[in-house]
Amino acid sequence: MLDFLRIIEKEASPKKGRIEVEPEFRVVKTKDLMVRGGKFYAIWDEESKKWLTDEIAVVDLVDKEIKNYISEHNLWDVAIPKYMECSNSGSMDKWIKFVEKHMPDNWYNPLDETLIFSNSEPRKEDYSSKSLSYPLEQGPTDNWDKLLDVLYAPSERHKIEWSIGSVVTGGSKTLQKFVVFYGAPGTGKSTVLNVIQDLFDGYWSTFDAKALGSSSASFALEAFKSNPLVSIQHDGDLSKIDDNARLNSVISHETMQVNEKFKSAYDKSFKTFLFVGTNKAVK
């Protein structure tokens, strides 16, 4: 049972002999629900061992508890279930009021700040909503070796593999560095960046490097609102930086004020590690 949920019975009126079975949402110090800014953020699913961010998951989990309650108390002959999936039951309205009006913000940790591999055993404390499709284990890297031996000198290959390794180990969340692939078109920048995208599928996002170096780009940090572990731009431009404060703060994981379109500003630090491909030298 979800710790913020209680299933209750009410005598159905005017249908005597029938019982309404409905959810009651409790304002408690919950470990199964996260609310941020008066909005649903995530709910813990014990079966999948993941934090789910799709609010429809709440409907599925709560309705499952209603069905379990009716079965456990052998009430199918008399029960009138107030499922959340039924819009006329009023349960969804109660949920929205509960989250937006009654439940204080209680998001303990941003989600997906730790990589979960297919052979990992995720825990609630990992705050994970996703996982990678492959295991973390020893194995041959013949194709990678062939590709990198053609594209990069050993010293440059070492930098690339070091940066990828820092994301795997979690070191990238505190390292104050970023990676620039600089060279003429057709020299393999996007080839390696595509591999990095595949390696961290679901944990990366795009961003605009030029906007980070511009003092007039007020929404430049919006690209990091999901707090990705990796941010990539294949064709960036850092040749005309007029203000490096925001760029340095992202790289240093400092707390900054974030402006999103049509939303109130808020303070946030980002764990992301930047990879930029460019044909122009960085200023």
Short mmCIF file of C-alpha atoms in Angstrom, two decimals:
data_model
loop_
_atom_site.label_atom_id
_atom_site.label_comp_id
_atom_site.label_asym_id
_atom_site.label_seq_id
_atom_site.Cartn_x
_atom_site.Cartn_y
_atom_site.Cartn_z
CA MET A 1 0.00 0.00 0.00
CA LEU A 2 1.24 3.48 -0.85
CA ASP A 3 2.00 5.28 2.40
CA PHE A 4 -0.05 8.40 1.50
CA LEU A 5 -3.11 6.36 0.49
CA ARG A 6 -5.93 4.79 2.47
CA ILE A 7 -8.88 2.90 0.97
CA ILE A 8 -12.13 3.71 2.76
CA GLU A 9 -15.73 2.52 2.63
CA LYS A 10 -18.86 4.68 2.56
CA GLU A 11 -22.48 3.61 2.56
CA ALA A 12 -23.88 4.29 -0.88
CA SER A 13 -26.86 6.59 -0.95
CA PRO A 14 -29.60 6.05 -2.00
CA LYS A 15 -28.51 2.49 -2.90
CA LYS A 16 -28.93 0.75 0.45
CA GLY A 17 -26.82 -2.33 0.93
CA ARG A 18 -24.17 -1.07 -1.46
CA ILE A 19 -20.78 0.32 -0.37
CA GLU A 20 -18.69 2.95 -2.11
CA VAL A 21 -14.99 2.05 -2.02
CA GLU A 22 -12.80 5.05 -2.67
CA PRO A 23 -9.26 6.40 -2.18
CA GLU A 24 -8.42 8.81 0.62
CA PHE A 25 -5.21 10.80 0.16
CA ARG A 26 -3.40 11.54 3.40
CA VAL A 27 -1.19 14.56 4.14
CA VAL A 28 1.69 12.68 5.74
CA LYS A 29 5.47 12.55 5.53
CA THR A 30 5.39 10.24 2.58
CA LYS A 31 8.26 8.27 1.08
CA ASP A 32 6.24 7.11 -1.92
CA LEU A 33 5.24 10.43 -3.49
CA MET A 34 7.18 13.51 -4.54
CA VAL A 35 5.50 16.87 -5.14
CA ARG A 36 7.40 19.85 -6.55
CA GLY A 37 6.02 23.35 -6.89
CA GLY A 38 2.49 22.20 -6.12
CA LYS A 39 2.63 19.70 -8.99
CA PHE A 40 3.05 15.95 -9.15
CA TYR A 41 6.72 15.04 -9.62
CA ALA A 42 7.04 11.27 -9.17
CA ILE A 43 5.56 8.21 -7.47
CA TRP A 44 7.39 5.08 -6.35
CA ASP A 45 6.35 1.78 -7.97
CA GLU A 46 7.48 -1.13 -5.86
CA GLU A 47 6.85 -3.65 -8.63
CA SER A 48 9.06 -2.03 -11.27
CA LYS A 49 11.49 -0.59 -8.67
CA LYS A 50 11.28 2.80 -10.38
CA TRP A 51 10.06 6.30 -9.69
CA LEU A 52 7.36 6.99 -12.28
CA THR A 53 6.91 10.52 -13.60
CA ASP A 54 3.83 9.96 -15.75
CA GLU A 55 0.83 11.00 -13.65
CA ILE A 56 -1.25 8.28 -15.30
CA ALA A 57 0.86 5.89 -13.22
CA VAL A 58 -0.90 7.30 -10.15
CA VAL A 59 -4.24 6.30 -11.65
CA ASP A 60 -3.02 2.75 -12.32
CA LEU A 61 -1.43 2.28 -8.89
CA VAL A 62 -4.35 3.74 -6.89
CA ASP A 63 -6.98 1.79 -8.86
CA LYS A 64 -4.94 -1.37 -8.31
CA GLU A 65 -5.10 -0.75 -4.55
CA ILE A 66 -8.88 -0.28 -4.74
CA LYS A 67 -9.24 -3.63 -6.54
CA ASN A 68 -6.97 -5.34 -4.03
CA TYR A 69 -9.02 -3.95 -1.13
CA ILE A 70 -12.30 -5.17 -2.61
CA SER A 71 -10.83 -8.62 -3.23
CA GLU A 72 -9.26 -8.92 0.22
CA HIS A 73 -12.54 -7.95 1.93
CA ASN A 74 -14.74 -9.95 -0.47
CA LEU A 75 -16.84 -6.93 -1.39
CA TRP A 76 -17.39 -7.47 -5.11
CA ASP A 77 -21.14 -8.17 -4.64
CA VAL A 78 -21.78 -4.88 -2.83
CA ALA A 79 -18.92 -2.56 -3.82
CA ILE A 80 -19.20 0.52 -5.99
CA PRO A 81 -15.53 1.25 -6.79
CA LYS A 82 -14.57 4.91 -7.14
CA TYR A 83 -11.76 4.34 -9.62
CA MET A 84 -9.56 7.28 -10.59
CA GLU A 85 -9.79 6.23 -14.25
CA CYS A 86 -13.54 7.01 -14.18
CA SER A 87 -13.87 10.76 -14.56
CA ASN A 88 -17.32 10.87 -12.94
CA SER A 89 -16.13 9.10 -9.77
CA GLY A 90 -14.62 12.32 -8.41
CA SER A 91 -11.41 10.55 -7.34
CA MET A 92 -9.26 12.41 -9.85
CA ASP A 93 -10.64 15.73 -8.64
CA LYS A 94 -9.74 14.75 -5.07
CA TRP A 95 -6.22 13.87 -6.23
CA ILE A 96 -5.66 17.19 -7.99
CA LYS A 97 -6.88 19.13 -4.96
CA PHE A 98 -4.68 17.00 -2.68
CA VAL A 99 -1.51 17.65 -4.69
CA GLU A 100 -2.08 21.32 -5.53
CA LYS A 101 -3.74 22.52 -2.31
CA HIS A 102 -2.85 20.25 0.58
CA MET A 103 0.42 18.39 -0.03
CA PRO A 104 3.55 20.47 0.69
CA ASP A 105 6.59 20.21 -1.56
CA ASN A 106 8.52 17.11 -0.58
CA TRP A 107 10.77 16.16 -3.49
CA TYR A 108 13.78 14.63 -1.82
CA ASN A 109 16.16 14.38 -4.73
CA PRO A 110 16.23 15.10 -8.48
CA LEU A 111 15.60 11.96 -10.48
CA ASP A 112 18.11 10.03 -12.58
CA GLU A 113 21.35 11.46 -11.23
CA THR A 114 22.81 7.96 -11.11
CA LEU A 115 23.20 5.61 -14.08
CA ILE A 116 21.24 2.38 -13.72
CA PHE A 117 22.50 -0.46 -15.92
CA SER A 118 20.48 -3.49 -16.99
CA ASN A 119 22.36 -5.67 -14.47
CA SER A 120 21.91 -3.17 -11.63
CA GLU A 121 19.43 -3.66 -8.80
CA PRO A 122 17.78 -0.23 -8.44
CA ARG A 123 16.83 0.94 -4.98
CA LYS A 124 14.30 3.50 -3.91
CA GLU A 125 17.17 5.71 -2.74
CA ASP A 126 18.63 5.75 -6.27
CA TYR A 127 15.71 7.98 -7.35
CA SER A 128 15.75 6.36 -10.76
CA SER A 129 12.98 6.50 -13.34
CA LYS A 130 14.85 4.73 -16.12
CA SER A 131 17.70 2.35 -16.88
CA LEU A 132 20.15 1.64 -19.67
CA SER A 133 19.58 -1.30 -22.01
CA TYR A 134 22.99 -2.88 -21.44
CA PRO A 135 24.97 -4.21 -18.46
CA LEU A 136 28.12 -2.72 -16.98
CA GLU A 137 30.70 -5.49 -17.30
CA GLN A 138 34.04 -6.39 -18.82
CA GLY A 139 34.05 -7.13 -22.54
CA PRO A 140 35.86 -6.64 -25.86
CA THR A 141 35.71 -3.24 -27.61
CA ASP A 142 37.09 -4.22 -31.02
CA ASN A 143 34.92 -1.88 -33.11
CA TRP A 144 35.51 1.06 -30.77
CA ASP A 145 39.26 0.41 -30.92
CA LYS A 146 39.25 0.40 -34.73
CA LEU A 147 37.20 3.58 -34.92
CA LEU A 148 39.24 5.58 -32.42
CA ASP A 149 42.58 4.41 -33.79
CA VAL A 150 41.59 5.88 -37.17
CA LEU A 151 40.06 9.13 -35.90
CA TYR A 152 42.23 10.21 -32.95
CA ALA A 153 45.79 10.18 -31.66
CA PRO A 154 46.31 8.10 -28.47
CA SER A 155 46.46 11.21 -26.25
CA GLU A 156 43.14 12.49 -27.62
CA ARG A 157 41.54 9.07 -27.33
CA HIS A 158 42.58 9.00 -23.68
CA LYS A 159 40.73 12.28 -23.06
CA ILE A 160 37.57 10.97 -24.73
CA GLU A 161 37.58 7.71 -22.77
CA TRP A 162 38.41 9.52 -19.53
CA SER A 163 35.42 11.85 -19.99
CA ILE A 164 33.07 8.95 -20.79
CA GLY A 165 34.41 7.07 -17.77
CA SER A 166 33.78 10.06 -15.53
CA VAL A 167 30.06 9.89 -16.39
CA VAL A 168 29.96 6.14 -15.71
CA THR A 169 31.64 6.49 -12.30
CA GLY A 170 29.66 9.60 -11.34
CA GLY A 171 32.76 11.78 -11.17
CA SER A 172 31.40 14.08 -13.87
CA LYS A 173 28.86 15.47 -11.39
CA THR A 174 31.64 17.27 -9.51
CA LEU A 175 34.34 17.71 -12.17
CA GLN A 176 34.66 21.29 -13.40
CA LYS A 177 35.46 20.43 -17.00
CA PHE A 178 33.77 20.08 -20.37
CA VAL A 179 34.81 18.53 -23.69
CA VAL A 180 35.10 20.24 -27.08
CA PHE A 181 35.55 18.26 -30.30
CA TYR A 182 37.16 20.87 -32.56
CA GLY A 183 38.04 20.30 -36.21
CA ALA A 184 37.02 20.63 -39.83
CA PRO A 185 33.81 18.99 -41.08
CA GLY A 186 34.11 15.25 -41.67
CA THR A 187 36.79 14.60 -39.05
CA GLY A 188 34.68 12.31 -36.87
CA LYS A 189 33.27 14.68 -34.24
CA SER A 190 29.65 13.64 -34.63
CA THR A 191 30.62 9.99 -35.03
CA VAL A 192 31.94 9.86 -31.48
CA LEU A 193 29.16 12.09 -30.12
CA ASN A 194 26.61 9.67 -31.59
CA VAL A 195 28.29 6.82 -29.73
CA ILE A 196 28.15 8.84 -26.49
CA GLN A 197 24.43 9.44 -27.07
CA ASP A 198 23.85 5.71 -27.49
CA LEU A 199 25.92 4.94 -24.39
CA PHE A 200 23.81 7.25 -22.23
CA ASP A 201 20.44 6.81 -23.92
CA GLY A 202 17.76 8.50 -21.82
CA TYR A 203 20.31 10.36 -19.69
CA TRP A 204 21.37 13.02 -22.20
CA SER A 205 19.82 16.09 -23.82
CA THR A 206 20.74 18.78 -26.33
CA PHE A 207 21.72 22.35 -25.47
CA ASP A 208 22.84 25.56 -27.17
CA ALA A 209 26.49 26.38 -26.40
CA LYS A 210 26.27 29.78 -28.08
CA ALA A 211 23.36 30.77 -25.83
CA LEU A 212 25.37 29.86 -22.73
CA GLY A 213 28.02 32.37 -23.79
CA SER A 214 25.52 35.13 -24.53
CA SER A 215 24.37 37.56 -21.86
CA SER A 216 21.10 38.20 -23.73
CA ALA A 217 19.92 34.57 -23.88
CA SER A 218 17.71 34.62 -20.79
CA PHE A 219 16.30 31.12 -21.34
CA ALA A 220 19.64 29.39 -22.03
CA LEU A 221 19.38 27.20 -18.92
CA GLU A 222 15.97 25.84 -19.87
CA ALA A 223 17.73 23.12 -21.86
CA PHE A 224 18.93 21.60 -18.57
CA LYS A 225 15.57 21.62 -16.75
CA SER A 226 15.45 17.79 -16.72
CA ASN A 227 18.96 17.77 -15.16
CA PRO A 228 20.54 15.38 -17.70
CA LEU A 229 23.83 13.70 -16.80
CA VAL A 230 25.15 14.49 -20.29
CA SER A 231 24.40 17.45 -22.60
CA ILE A 232 25.51 17.38 -26.23
CA GLN A 233 25.62 19.79 -29.14
CA HIS A 234 26.99 18.46 -32.42
CA ASP A 235 27.50 21.81 -34.11
CA GLY A 236 28.11 24.40 -31.41
CA ASP A 237 29.71 27.82 -31.50
CA LEU A 238 31.83 29.23 -28.67
CA SER A 239 33.92 31.50 -30.88
CA LYS A 240 32.24 34.74 -29.76
CA ILE A 241 31.65 34.47 -26.03
CA ASP A 242 30.60 37.86 -24.64
CA ASP A 243 29.86 36.64 -21.08
CA ASN A 244 31.31 33.40 -19.73
CA ALA A 245 29.67 33.57 -16.27
CA ARG A 246 26.75 31.29 -17.11
CA LEU A 247 28.93 28.82 -19.01
CA ASN A 248 31.40 28.62 -16.13
CA SER A 249 28.59 28.15 -13.60
CA VAL A 250 27.10 25.22 -15.54
CA ILE A 251 30.52 23.58 -15.84
CA SER A 252 31.18 24.15 -12.13
CA HIS A 253 27.72 22.84 -11.13
CA GLU A 254 26.95 26.04 -9.23
CA THR A 255 23.44 27.04 -8.17
CA MET A 256 21.90 29.49 -10.64
CA GLN A 257 18.58 31.14 -11.24
CA VAL A 258 16.73 29.35 -14.02
CA ASN A 259 14.20 31.07 -16.25
CA GLU A 260 11.75 28.88 -18.14
CA LYS A 261 9.18 30.32 -20.51
CA PHE A 262 5.83 30.91 -18.82
CA LYS A 263 7.12 29.74 -15.42
CA SER A 264 8.41 31.42 -12.29
CA ALA A 265 12.20 31.60 -11.90
CA TYR A 266 13.81 29.11 -9.51
CA ASP A 267 17.29 28.24 -8.22
CA LYS A 268 18.96 25.03 -9.34
CA SER A 269 22.38 23.44 -9.86
CA PHE A 270 23.00 20.99 -12.69
CA LYS A 271 25.02 17.76 -12.65
CA THR A 272 25.38 17.71 -16.42
CA PHE A 273 28.66 17.17 -18.32
CA LEU A 274 28.95 19.11 -21.57
CA PHE A 275 30.17 17.74 -24.93
CA VAL A 276 30.40 20.20 -27.85
CA GLY A 277 31.33 19.60 -31.45
CA THR A 278 32.46 22.69 -33.37
CA ASN A 279 34.23 23.81 -36.53
CA LYS A 280 35.38 27.04 -34.85
CA ALA A 281 37.98 27.51 -32.15
CA VAL A 282 36.69 28.35 -28.68
CA LYS A 283 37.33 31.96 -27.67
#
